Coordinates of C-alpha atoms and ligand atoms in Angstrom, one line a residue:
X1 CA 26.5 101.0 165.1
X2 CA 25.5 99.8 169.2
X3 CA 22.3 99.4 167.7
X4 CA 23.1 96.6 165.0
X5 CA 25.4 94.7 167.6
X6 CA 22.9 91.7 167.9
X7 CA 20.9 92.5 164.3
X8 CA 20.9 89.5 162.2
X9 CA 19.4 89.8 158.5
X10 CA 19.5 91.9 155.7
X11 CA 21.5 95.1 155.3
X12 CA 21.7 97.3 151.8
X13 CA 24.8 98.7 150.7
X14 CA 24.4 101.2 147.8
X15 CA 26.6 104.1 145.8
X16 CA 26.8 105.7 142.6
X17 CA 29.8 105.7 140.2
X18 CA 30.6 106.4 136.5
X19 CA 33.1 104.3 134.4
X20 CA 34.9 105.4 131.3
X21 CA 33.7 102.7 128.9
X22 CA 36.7 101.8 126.3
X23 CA 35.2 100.0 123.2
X24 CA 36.5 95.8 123.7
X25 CA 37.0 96.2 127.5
X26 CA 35.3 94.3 130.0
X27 CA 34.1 94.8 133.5
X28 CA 34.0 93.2 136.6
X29 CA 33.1 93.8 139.9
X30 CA 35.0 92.2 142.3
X31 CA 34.0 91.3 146.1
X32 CA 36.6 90.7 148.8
X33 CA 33.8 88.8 150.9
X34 CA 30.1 89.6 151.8
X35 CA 29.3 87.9 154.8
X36 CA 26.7 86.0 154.4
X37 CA 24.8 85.6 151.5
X38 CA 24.0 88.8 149.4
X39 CA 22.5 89.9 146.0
X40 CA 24.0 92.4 143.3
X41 CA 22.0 94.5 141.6
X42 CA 23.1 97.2 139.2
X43 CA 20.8 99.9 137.6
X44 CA 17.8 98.2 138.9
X45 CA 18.7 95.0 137.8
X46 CA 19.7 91.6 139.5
X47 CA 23.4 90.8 138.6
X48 CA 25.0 88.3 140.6
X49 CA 24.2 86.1 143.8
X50 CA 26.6 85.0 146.6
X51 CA 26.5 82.8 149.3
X52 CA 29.8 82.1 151.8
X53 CA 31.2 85.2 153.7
X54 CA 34.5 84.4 153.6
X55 CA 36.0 84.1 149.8
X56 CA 36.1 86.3 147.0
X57 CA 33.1 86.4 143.9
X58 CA 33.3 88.4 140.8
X59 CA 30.5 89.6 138.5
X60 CA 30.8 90.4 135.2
X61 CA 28.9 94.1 134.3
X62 CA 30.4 94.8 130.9
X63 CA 27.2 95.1 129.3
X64 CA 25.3 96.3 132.6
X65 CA 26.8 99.4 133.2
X66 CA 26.3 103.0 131.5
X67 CA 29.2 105.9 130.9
X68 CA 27.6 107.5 133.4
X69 CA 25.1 107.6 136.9
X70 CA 25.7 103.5 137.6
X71 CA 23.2 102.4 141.1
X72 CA 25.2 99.9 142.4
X73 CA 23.1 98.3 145.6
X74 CA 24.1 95.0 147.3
X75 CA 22.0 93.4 149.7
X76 CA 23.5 91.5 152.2
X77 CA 21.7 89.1 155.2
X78 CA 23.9 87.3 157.9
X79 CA 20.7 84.9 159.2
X80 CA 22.2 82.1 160.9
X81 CA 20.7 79.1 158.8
X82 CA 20.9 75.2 160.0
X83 CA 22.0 74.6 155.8
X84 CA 24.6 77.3 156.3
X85 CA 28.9 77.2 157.0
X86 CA 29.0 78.0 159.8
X87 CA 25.6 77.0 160.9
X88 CA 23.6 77.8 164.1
X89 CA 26.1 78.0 166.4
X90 CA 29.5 78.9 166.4
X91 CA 32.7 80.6 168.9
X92 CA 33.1 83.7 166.8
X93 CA 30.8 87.1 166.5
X94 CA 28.5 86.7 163.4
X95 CA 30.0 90.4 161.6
X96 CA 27.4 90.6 158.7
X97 CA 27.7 92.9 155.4
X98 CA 30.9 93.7 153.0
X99 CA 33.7 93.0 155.0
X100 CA 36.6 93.8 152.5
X101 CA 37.5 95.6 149.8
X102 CA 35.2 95.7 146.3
X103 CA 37.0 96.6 142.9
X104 CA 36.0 97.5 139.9
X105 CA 38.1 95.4 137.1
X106 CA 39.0 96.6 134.0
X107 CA 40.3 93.8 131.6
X108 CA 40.9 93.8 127.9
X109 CA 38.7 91.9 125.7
X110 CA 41.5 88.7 125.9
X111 CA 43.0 88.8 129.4
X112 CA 44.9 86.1 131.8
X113 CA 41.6 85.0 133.4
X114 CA 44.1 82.5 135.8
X115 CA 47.6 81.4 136.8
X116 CA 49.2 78.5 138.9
X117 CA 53.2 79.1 139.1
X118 CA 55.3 77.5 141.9
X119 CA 58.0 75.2 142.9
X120 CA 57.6 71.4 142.2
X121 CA 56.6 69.3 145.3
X122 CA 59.9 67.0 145.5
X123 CA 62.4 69.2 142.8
X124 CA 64.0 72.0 144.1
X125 CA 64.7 73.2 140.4
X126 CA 61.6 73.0 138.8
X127 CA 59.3 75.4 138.7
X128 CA 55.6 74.1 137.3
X129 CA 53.1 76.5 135.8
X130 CA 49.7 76.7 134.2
X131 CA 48.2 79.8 132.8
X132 CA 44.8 80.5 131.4
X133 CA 43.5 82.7 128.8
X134 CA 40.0 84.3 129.1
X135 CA 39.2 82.4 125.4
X136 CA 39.4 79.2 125.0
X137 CA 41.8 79.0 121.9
X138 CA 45.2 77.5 121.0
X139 CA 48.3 79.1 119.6
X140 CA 48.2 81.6 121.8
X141 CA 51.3 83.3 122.7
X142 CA 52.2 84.0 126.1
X143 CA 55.8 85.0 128.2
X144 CA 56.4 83.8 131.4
X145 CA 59.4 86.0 133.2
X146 CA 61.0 85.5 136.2
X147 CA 63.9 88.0 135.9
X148 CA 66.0 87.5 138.7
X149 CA 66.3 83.9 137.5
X150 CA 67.0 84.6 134.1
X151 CA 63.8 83.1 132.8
X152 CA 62.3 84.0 129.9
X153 CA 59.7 81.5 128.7
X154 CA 57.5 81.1 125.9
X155 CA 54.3 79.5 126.1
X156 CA 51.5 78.7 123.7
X157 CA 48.0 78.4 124.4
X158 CA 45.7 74.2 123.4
X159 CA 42.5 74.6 122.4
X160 CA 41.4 75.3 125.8
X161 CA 43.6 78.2 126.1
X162 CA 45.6 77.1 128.5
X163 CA 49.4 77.1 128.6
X164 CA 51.6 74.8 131.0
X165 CA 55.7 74.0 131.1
X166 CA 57.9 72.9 133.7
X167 CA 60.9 74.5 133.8
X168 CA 64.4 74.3 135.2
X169 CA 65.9 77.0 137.5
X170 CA 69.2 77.6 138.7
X171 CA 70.7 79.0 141.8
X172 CA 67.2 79.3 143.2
X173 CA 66.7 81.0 146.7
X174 CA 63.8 78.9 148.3
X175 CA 61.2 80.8 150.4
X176 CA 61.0 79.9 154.4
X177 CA 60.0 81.2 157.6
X178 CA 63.6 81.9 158.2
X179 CA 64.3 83.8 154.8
X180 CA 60.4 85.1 152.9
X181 CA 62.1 85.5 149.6
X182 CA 59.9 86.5 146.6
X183 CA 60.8 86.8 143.2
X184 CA 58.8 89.4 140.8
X185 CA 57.0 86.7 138.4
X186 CA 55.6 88.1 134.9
X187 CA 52.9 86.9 132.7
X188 CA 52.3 88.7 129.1
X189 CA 50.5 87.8 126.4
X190 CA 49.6 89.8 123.4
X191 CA 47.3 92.3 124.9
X192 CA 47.6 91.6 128.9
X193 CA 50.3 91.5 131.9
X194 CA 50.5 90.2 135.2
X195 CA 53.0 91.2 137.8
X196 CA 53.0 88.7 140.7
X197 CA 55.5 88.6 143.7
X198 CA 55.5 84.4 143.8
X199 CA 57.4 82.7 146.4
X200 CA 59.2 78.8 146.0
X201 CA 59.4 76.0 148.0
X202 CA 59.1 72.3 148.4
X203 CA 56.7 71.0 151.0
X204 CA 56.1 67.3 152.0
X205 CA 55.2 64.6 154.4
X206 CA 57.3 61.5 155.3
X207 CA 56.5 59.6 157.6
X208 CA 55.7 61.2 161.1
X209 CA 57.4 64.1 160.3
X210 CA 56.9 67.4 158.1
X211 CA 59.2 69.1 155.4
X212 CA 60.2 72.5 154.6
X213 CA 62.8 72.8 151.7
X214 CA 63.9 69.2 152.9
X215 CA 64.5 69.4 156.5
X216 CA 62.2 68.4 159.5
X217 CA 60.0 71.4 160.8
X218 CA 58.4 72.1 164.0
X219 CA 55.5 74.5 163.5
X220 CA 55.2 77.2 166.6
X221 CA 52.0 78.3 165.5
X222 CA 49.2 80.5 166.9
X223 CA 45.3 81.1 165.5
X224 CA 43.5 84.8 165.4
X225 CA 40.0 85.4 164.0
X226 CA 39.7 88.1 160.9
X227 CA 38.8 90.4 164.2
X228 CA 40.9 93.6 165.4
X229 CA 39.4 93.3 169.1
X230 CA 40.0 97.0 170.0
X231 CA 37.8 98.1 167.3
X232 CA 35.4 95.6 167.8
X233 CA 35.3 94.7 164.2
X234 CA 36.4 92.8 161.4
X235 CA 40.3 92.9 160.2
X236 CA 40.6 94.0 156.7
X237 CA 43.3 96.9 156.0
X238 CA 47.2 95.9 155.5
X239 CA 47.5 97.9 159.1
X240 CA 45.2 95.6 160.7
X241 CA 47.2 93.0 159.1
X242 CA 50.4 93.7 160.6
X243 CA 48.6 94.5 163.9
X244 CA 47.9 90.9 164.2
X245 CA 51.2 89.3 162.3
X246 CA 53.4 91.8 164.5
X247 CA 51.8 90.2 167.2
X248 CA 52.2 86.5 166.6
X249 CA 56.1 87.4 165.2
X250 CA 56.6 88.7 168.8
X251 CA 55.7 85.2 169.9
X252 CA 58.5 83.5 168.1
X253 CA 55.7 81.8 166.0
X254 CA 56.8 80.5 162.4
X255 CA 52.8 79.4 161.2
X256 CA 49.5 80.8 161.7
X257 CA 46.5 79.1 161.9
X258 CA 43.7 81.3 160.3
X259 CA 40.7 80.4 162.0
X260 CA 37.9 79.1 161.0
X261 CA 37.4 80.3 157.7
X262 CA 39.6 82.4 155.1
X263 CA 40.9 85.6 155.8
X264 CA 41.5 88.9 153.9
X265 CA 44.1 88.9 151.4
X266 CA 46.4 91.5 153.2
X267 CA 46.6 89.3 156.0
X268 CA 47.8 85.7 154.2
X269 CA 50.0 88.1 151.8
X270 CA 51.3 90.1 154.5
X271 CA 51.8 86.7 156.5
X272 CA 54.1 85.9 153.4
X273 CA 56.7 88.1 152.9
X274 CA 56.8 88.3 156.8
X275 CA 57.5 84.7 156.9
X276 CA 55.1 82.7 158.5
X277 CA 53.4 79.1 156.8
X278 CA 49.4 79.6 157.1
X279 CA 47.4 76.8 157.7
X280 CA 43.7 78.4 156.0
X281 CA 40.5 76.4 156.4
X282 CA 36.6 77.1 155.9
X283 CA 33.9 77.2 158.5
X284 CA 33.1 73.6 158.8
X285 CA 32.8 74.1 162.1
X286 CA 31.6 71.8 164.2
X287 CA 27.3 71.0 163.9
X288 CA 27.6 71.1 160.1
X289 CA 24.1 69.3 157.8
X290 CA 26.2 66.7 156.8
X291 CA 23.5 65.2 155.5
X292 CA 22.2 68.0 153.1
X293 CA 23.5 67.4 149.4
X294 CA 22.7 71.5 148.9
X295 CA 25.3 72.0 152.4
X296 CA 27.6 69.6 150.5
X297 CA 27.6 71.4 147.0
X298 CA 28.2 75.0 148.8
X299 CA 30.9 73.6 150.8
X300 CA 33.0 72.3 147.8
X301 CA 32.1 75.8 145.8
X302 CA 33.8 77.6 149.0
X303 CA 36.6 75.2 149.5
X304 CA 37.1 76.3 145.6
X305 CA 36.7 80.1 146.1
X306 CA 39.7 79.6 148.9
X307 CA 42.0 77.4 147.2
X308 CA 41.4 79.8 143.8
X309 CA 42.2 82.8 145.6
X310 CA 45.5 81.7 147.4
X311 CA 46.8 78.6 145.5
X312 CA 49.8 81.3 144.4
X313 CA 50.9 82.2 147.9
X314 CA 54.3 79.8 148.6
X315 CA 52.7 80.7 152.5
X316 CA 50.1 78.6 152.5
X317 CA 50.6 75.1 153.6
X318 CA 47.4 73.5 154.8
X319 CA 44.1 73.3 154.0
X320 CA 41.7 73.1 156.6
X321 CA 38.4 71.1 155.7
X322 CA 36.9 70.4 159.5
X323 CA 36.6 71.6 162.6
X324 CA 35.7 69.8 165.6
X325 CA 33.5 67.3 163.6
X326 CA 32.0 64.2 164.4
X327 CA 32.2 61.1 163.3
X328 CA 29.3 59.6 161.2
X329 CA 29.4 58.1 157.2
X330 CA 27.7 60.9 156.1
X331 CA 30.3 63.7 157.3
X332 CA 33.4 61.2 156.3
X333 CA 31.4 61.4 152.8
X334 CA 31.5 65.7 153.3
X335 CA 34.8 65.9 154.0
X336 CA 36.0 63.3 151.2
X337 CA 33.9 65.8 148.8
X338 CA 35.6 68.6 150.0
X339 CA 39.6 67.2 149.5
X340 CA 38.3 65.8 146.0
X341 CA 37.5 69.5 145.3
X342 CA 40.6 71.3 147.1
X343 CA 43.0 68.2 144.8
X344 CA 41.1 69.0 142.0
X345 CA 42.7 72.2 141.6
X346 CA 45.9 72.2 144.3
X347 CA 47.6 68.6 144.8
X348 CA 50.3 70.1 146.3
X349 CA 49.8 71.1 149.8
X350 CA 48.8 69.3 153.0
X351 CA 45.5 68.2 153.7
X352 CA 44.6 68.6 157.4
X353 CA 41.3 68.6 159.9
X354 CA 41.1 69.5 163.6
X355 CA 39.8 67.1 165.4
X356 CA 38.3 67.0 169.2
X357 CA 37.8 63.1 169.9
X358 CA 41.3 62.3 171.7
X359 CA 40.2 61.2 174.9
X360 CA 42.3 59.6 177.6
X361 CA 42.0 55.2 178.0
X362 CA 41.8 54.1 181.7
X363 CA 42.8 50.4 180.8
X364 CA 45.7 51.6 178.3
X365 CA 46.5 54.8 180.2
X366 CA 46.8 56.6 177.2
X367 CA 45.8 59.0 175.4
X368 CA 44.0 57.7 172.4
X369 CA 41.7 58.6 169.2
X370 CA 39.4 56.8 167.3
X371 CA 38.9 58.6 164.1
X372 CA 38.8 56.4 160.9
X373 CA 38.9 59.5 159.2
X374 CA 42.3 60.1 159.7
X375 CA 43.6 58.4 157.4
X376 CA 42.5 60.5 154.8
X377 CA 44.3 63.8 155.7
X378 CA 48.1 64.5 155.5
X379 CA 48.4 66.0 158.8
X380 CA 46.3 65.1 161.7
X381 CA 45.2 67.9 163.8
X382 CA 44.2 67.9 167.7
X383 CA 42.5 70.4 169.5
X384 CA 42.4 69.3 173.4
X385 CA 42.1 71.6 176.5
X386 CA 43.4 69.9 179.3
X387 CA 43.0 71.8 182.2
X388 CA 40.1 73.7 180.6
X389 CA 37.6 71.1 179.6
X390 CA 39.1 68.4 180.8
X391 CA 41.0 67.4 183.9
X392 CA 43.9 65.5 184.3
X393 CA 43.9 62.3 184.2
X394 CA 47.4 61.6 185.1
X395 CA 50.5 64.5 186.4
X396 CA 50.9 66.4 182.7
X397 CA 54.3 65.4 182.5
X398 CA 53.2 61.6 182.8
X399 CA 50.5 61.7 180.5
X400 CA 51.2 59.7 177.5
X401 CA 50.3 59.9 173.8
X402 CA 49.4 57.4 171.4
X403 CA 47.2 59.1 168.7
X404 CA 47.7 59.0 164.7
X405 CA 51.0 56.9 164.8
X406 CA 52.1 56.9 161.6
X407 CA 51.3 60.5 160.6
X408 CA 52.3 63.8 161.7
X409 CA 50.2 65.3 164.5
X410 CA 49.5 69.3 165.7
X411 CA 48.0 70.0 168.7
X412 CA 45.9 72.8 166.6
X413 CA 44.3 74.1 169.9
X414 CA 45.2 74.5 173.9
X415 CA 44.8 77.1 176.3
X416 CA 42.4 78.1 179.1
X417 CA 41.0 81.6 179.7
X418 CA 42.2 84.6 181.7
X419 CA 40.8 88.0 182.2
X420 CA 43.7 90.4 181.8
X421 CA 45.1 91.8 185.5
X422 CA 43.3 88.9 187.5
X423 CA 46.0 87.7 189.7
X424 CA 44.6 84.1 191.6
X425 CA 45.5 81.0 192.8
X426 CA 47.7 79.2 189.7
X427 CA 45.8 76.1 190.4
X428 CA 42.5 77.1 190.7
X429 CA 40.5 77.1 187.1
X430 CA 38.0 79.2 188.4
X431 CA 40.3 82.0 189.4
X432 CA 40.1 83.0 185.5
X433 CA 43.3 84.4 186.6
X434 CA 46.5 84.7 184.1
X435 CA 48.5 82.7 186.8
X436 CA 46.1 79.6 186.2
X437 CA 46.3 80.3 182.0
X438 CA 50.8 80.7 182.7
X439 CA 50.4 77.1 184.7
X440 CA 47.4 75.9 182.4
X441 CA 50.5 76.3 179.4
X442 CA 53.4 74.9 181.7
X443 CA 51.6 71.6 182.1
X444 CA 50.5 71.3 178.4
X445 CA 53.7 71.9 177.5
X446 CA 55.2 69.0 179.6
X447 CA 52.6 66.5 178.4
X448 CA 53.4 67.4 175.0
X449 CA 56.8 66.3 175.3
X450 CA 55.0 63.0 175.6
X451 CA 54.0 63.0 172.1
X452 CA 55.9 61.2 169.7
X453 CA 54.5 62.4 166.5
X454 CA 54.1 65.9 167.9
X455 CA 55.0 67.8 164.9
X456 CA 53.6 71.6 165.7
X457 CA 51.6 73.7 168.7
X458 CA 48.9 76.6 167.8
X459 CA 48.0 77.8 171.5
X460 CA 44.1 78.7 171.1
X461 CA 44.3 82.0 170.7
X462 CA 46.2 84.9 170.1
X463 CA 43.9 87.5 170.9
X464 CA 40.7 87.3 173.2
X465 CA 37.7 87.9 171.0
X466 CA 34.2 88.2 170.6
X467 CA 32.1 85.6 170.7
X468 CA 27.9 85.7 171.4
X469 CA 28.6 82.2 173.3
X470 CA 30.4 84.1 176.1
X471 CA 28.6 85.8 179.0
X472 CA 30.3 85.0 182.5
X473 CA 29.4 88.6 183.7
X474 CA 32.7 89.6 184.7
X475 CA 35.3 87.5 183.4
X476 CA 34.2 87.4 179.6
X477 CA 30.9 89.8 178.9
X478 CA 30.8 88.7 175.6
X479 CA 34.1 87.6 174.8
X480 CA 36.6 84.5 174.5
X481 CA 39.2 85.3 177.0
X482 CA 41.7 82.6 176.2
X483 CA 43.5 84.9 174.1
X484 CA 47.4 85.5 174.8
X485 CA 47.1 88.9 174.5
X486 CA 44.1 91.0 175.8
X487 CA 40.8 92.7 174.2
X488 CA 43.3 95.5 174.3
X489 CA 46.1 93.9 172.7
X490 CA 48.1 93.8 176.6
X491 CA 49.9 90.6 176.3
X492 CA 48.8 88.0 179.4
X493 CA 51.3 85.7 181.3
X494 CA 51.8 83.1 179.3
X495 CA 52.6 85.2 176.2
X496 CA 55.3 87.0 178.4
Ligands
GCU501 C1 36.9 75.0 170.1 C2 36.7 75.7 168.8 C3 37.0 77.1 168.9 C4 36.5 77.7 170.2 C5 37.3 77.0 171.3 C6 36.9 77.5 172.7 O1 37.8 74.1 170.1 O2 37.4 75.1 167.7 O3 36.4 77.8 167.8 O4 36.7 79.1 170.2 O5 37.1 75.6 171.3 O6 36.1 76.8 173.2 O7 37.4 78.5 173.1

């Protein structure tokens, strides 16, 4: 709707629907995301709150709705607030309203509220998983299947009805970019089922260096927004899915960077059995109110929502928990918060953080960072946009690293922009032409052969998109153009 394209507040969703109530079944409605703070009302009455427009909520309506003739209204508002992630300002368009899919969930009384089944760390033949019932009560029998491995598992339930066990496998087929394999997992218990598609594999840091399954990877990454340019909206069908993973396959890339916040499901399951590690973060982007204990507590109930939602998916390999953030007690404090809260559920995947401060040392002639922070994440991430931002200091190709020695480093974002057809001088940045973004990428790429602990690229950005920071009249009109590939998915120079 042209009219809503700059609207910012509330919008109401509303619809009508009848449900066949069964005596000892309950009800939830499930929300994909509302984007950015909403209220659920059902027949009239107030039934759930939501803030965070990027993870998944559920509200229970069991004893809310009627056989027949159920008002369902959701009001969503997408104000920009200083207490908010993001917060004022940020590189994407502000979409507002439900931006994926709502169910309506039929359980029975005693379901599997919650399960956590994958591969060991370390152990390639142990498979580690918890399972939770929806009451909290022991002896309670549950079956954990894996047929194609011959397991067949009993668990029982403690007294807070949750059932764990490690168990041996044989002649497992561990899951890679190379080879996506997924085995059919299922849980039962005496009166519920779960069929899951669960991938295995081991995934670890030593050193400077990354493992997959035990061997050294390189991640050829890339990053899209939750955006399908040509449509000027939000991703959130499996087709829009493999719009954008078809894409990023074309590139030869093996990870995708999901940026900035967590996308749809189709996407990061979609991304899975296609074969590509996902690196998923949420929006602390940038000016963030460090400082706000309210900012703080939403931050770690998002970071929650995300690892929740996707702590089954073998794809996922990082979590993301900054952007471009700087330095100060109160934001190492934030961020120390928010891997407390990500470990409290998931200790299994890599911590990282994109971080902007590299900046190059006259005296050392080096490249160099100052981030205590560091030291606290599992990868260290750098976004740096030389030749866009910043000028060289030094010929690419002589431009020397020495940034988070020790640890593992990604340059998470590069690139320049280019409006699609503009032919112009390669070393001109102002030509905005596709021969200055090719060159931009050739000399990146020689300086990053300069980089020890370089242990993955993620060129910023697959796509152009939109993005209300944007307005050079002719060469962006209201969009990011450092995109490989075009507003109308044409693929540029570089991604030639
Ligand atoms: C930043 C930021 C991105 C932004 C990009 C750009 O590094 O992380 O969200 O879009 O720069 O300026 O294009």
């Amino acid at each position: 709707m042209p009219e809503l394209k700059y609207y910012e507040g509330t919008v109401w969703y509303a619809r009508r629907f009848d449900v066949a109530k069964v005596p000892g079944e309950r009800l939830f409605l499930y929300f994909g995301a509302v984007s950015y703070r909403c209220r659920i009302y059902l027949n009239g009455q107030e039934i759930g709150r939501h803030e965070g427009g990027f993870t998944p909520f559920q509200v229970e309506v069991t004893n809310a709705v009627k056989a027949s003739g159920n008002f369902l209204a959701v009001e969503a508002n997408n104000t920009r607030t200083t207490d908010a992630m993001p917060a004022m300002a940020f590189d994407w368009w502000n979409y507002g309203g439900i931006t994926r899919d709502v169910f309506l969930v039929k359980t029975p009384a005693l379901f599997i509220e919650d399960y956590f089944i994958q591969l060991n760390k370390y152990k390639n033949d142990q498979v580690d998983a918890r399972i939770l019932l929806s009451e909290k009560s022991a002896n309670k029998n549950i079956e954990l299947s894996i047929p194609e491995l011959n397991v067949k598992q009993g668990l029982t339930t403690d007294e807070n009805g949750v059932a764990q066990v490690s168990l041996k496998v044989k002649k497992l087929e561990r899951w890679s970019p190379h080879s996506p394999k997924l085995y059919k997992v299922i849980i039962s218990s005496k009166t519920d089922k779960v069929e899951e598609q669960i991938g295995f594999r081991n995934l670890y840091v030593k050193d400077e260096d990354i493992y997959l399954n035990d061997q050294p990877i390189f991640l050829k990454a890339t990053s899209f927004h939750e955006e399908i340019p040509q449509r000027q909206g939000r991703a959130f069908s499996e087709a829009d899915a493999m719009m954008l993973l078809s894409e990023a396959k074309a590139l030869g890339c093996n990870m995708i960077r999901l940026a900035h916040y967590p996308q749809n499901e189709h996407t990061v399951r979609l991304a899975e059995k296609m074969g590509f590690l996902l690196w998923e973060e949420i929006p602390v982007w940038q000016g963030i109110d460090f400082e706000n204990n309210n900012t703080r507590l939403k931050a770690g109930n998002m970071i929650k929502e995300m690892v929740m939602r996707d702590k089954n998916r073998c794809a996922l390999a990082f979590w993301g928990v900054a952007n471009e953030t700087q330095p100060s007690p109160a934001r190492n404090e934030f961020l120390k918060y928010l891997i407390r809260n990500c470990k409290s559920i998931d200790t299994t995947r890599l911590i990282t953080a994109a971080c902007d401060l590299v900046r190059f040392d006259k005296t050392k002639q080096q490249f160099v960072m100052d981030d205590p922070f560091i030291k606290e994440l599992d990868v260290v991430a750098v976004n740096k946009y030389m030749g866009w931002y910043h000028q060289w200091p030094v010929s690419p190709d002589k431009a020397i690293w020495n940034v988070a020695k020790g640890q593992p480093l990604i340059i998470s974002e590069f690139g320049g922009e280019a409006l699609l057809g503009q032919t112009g001088n390669a070393d001109i940045v102002s030509s905005w032409s596709e021969d200055y973004q090719a060159a931009l990428y050739r000399n990146n790429l020689a300086m990053f052969k300069n980089i020890p602990n370089l242990r993955g690229t993620a060129p910023w950005i697959l796509f152009d998109f939109r993005s209300p920071f944007r307005f050079h009249p002719t060469n962006q009109d209201g969009w990011n153009r450092k995109g490989l590939v075009s507003d109308q998915g044409l693929r540029k120079k570089p991604g030639t």
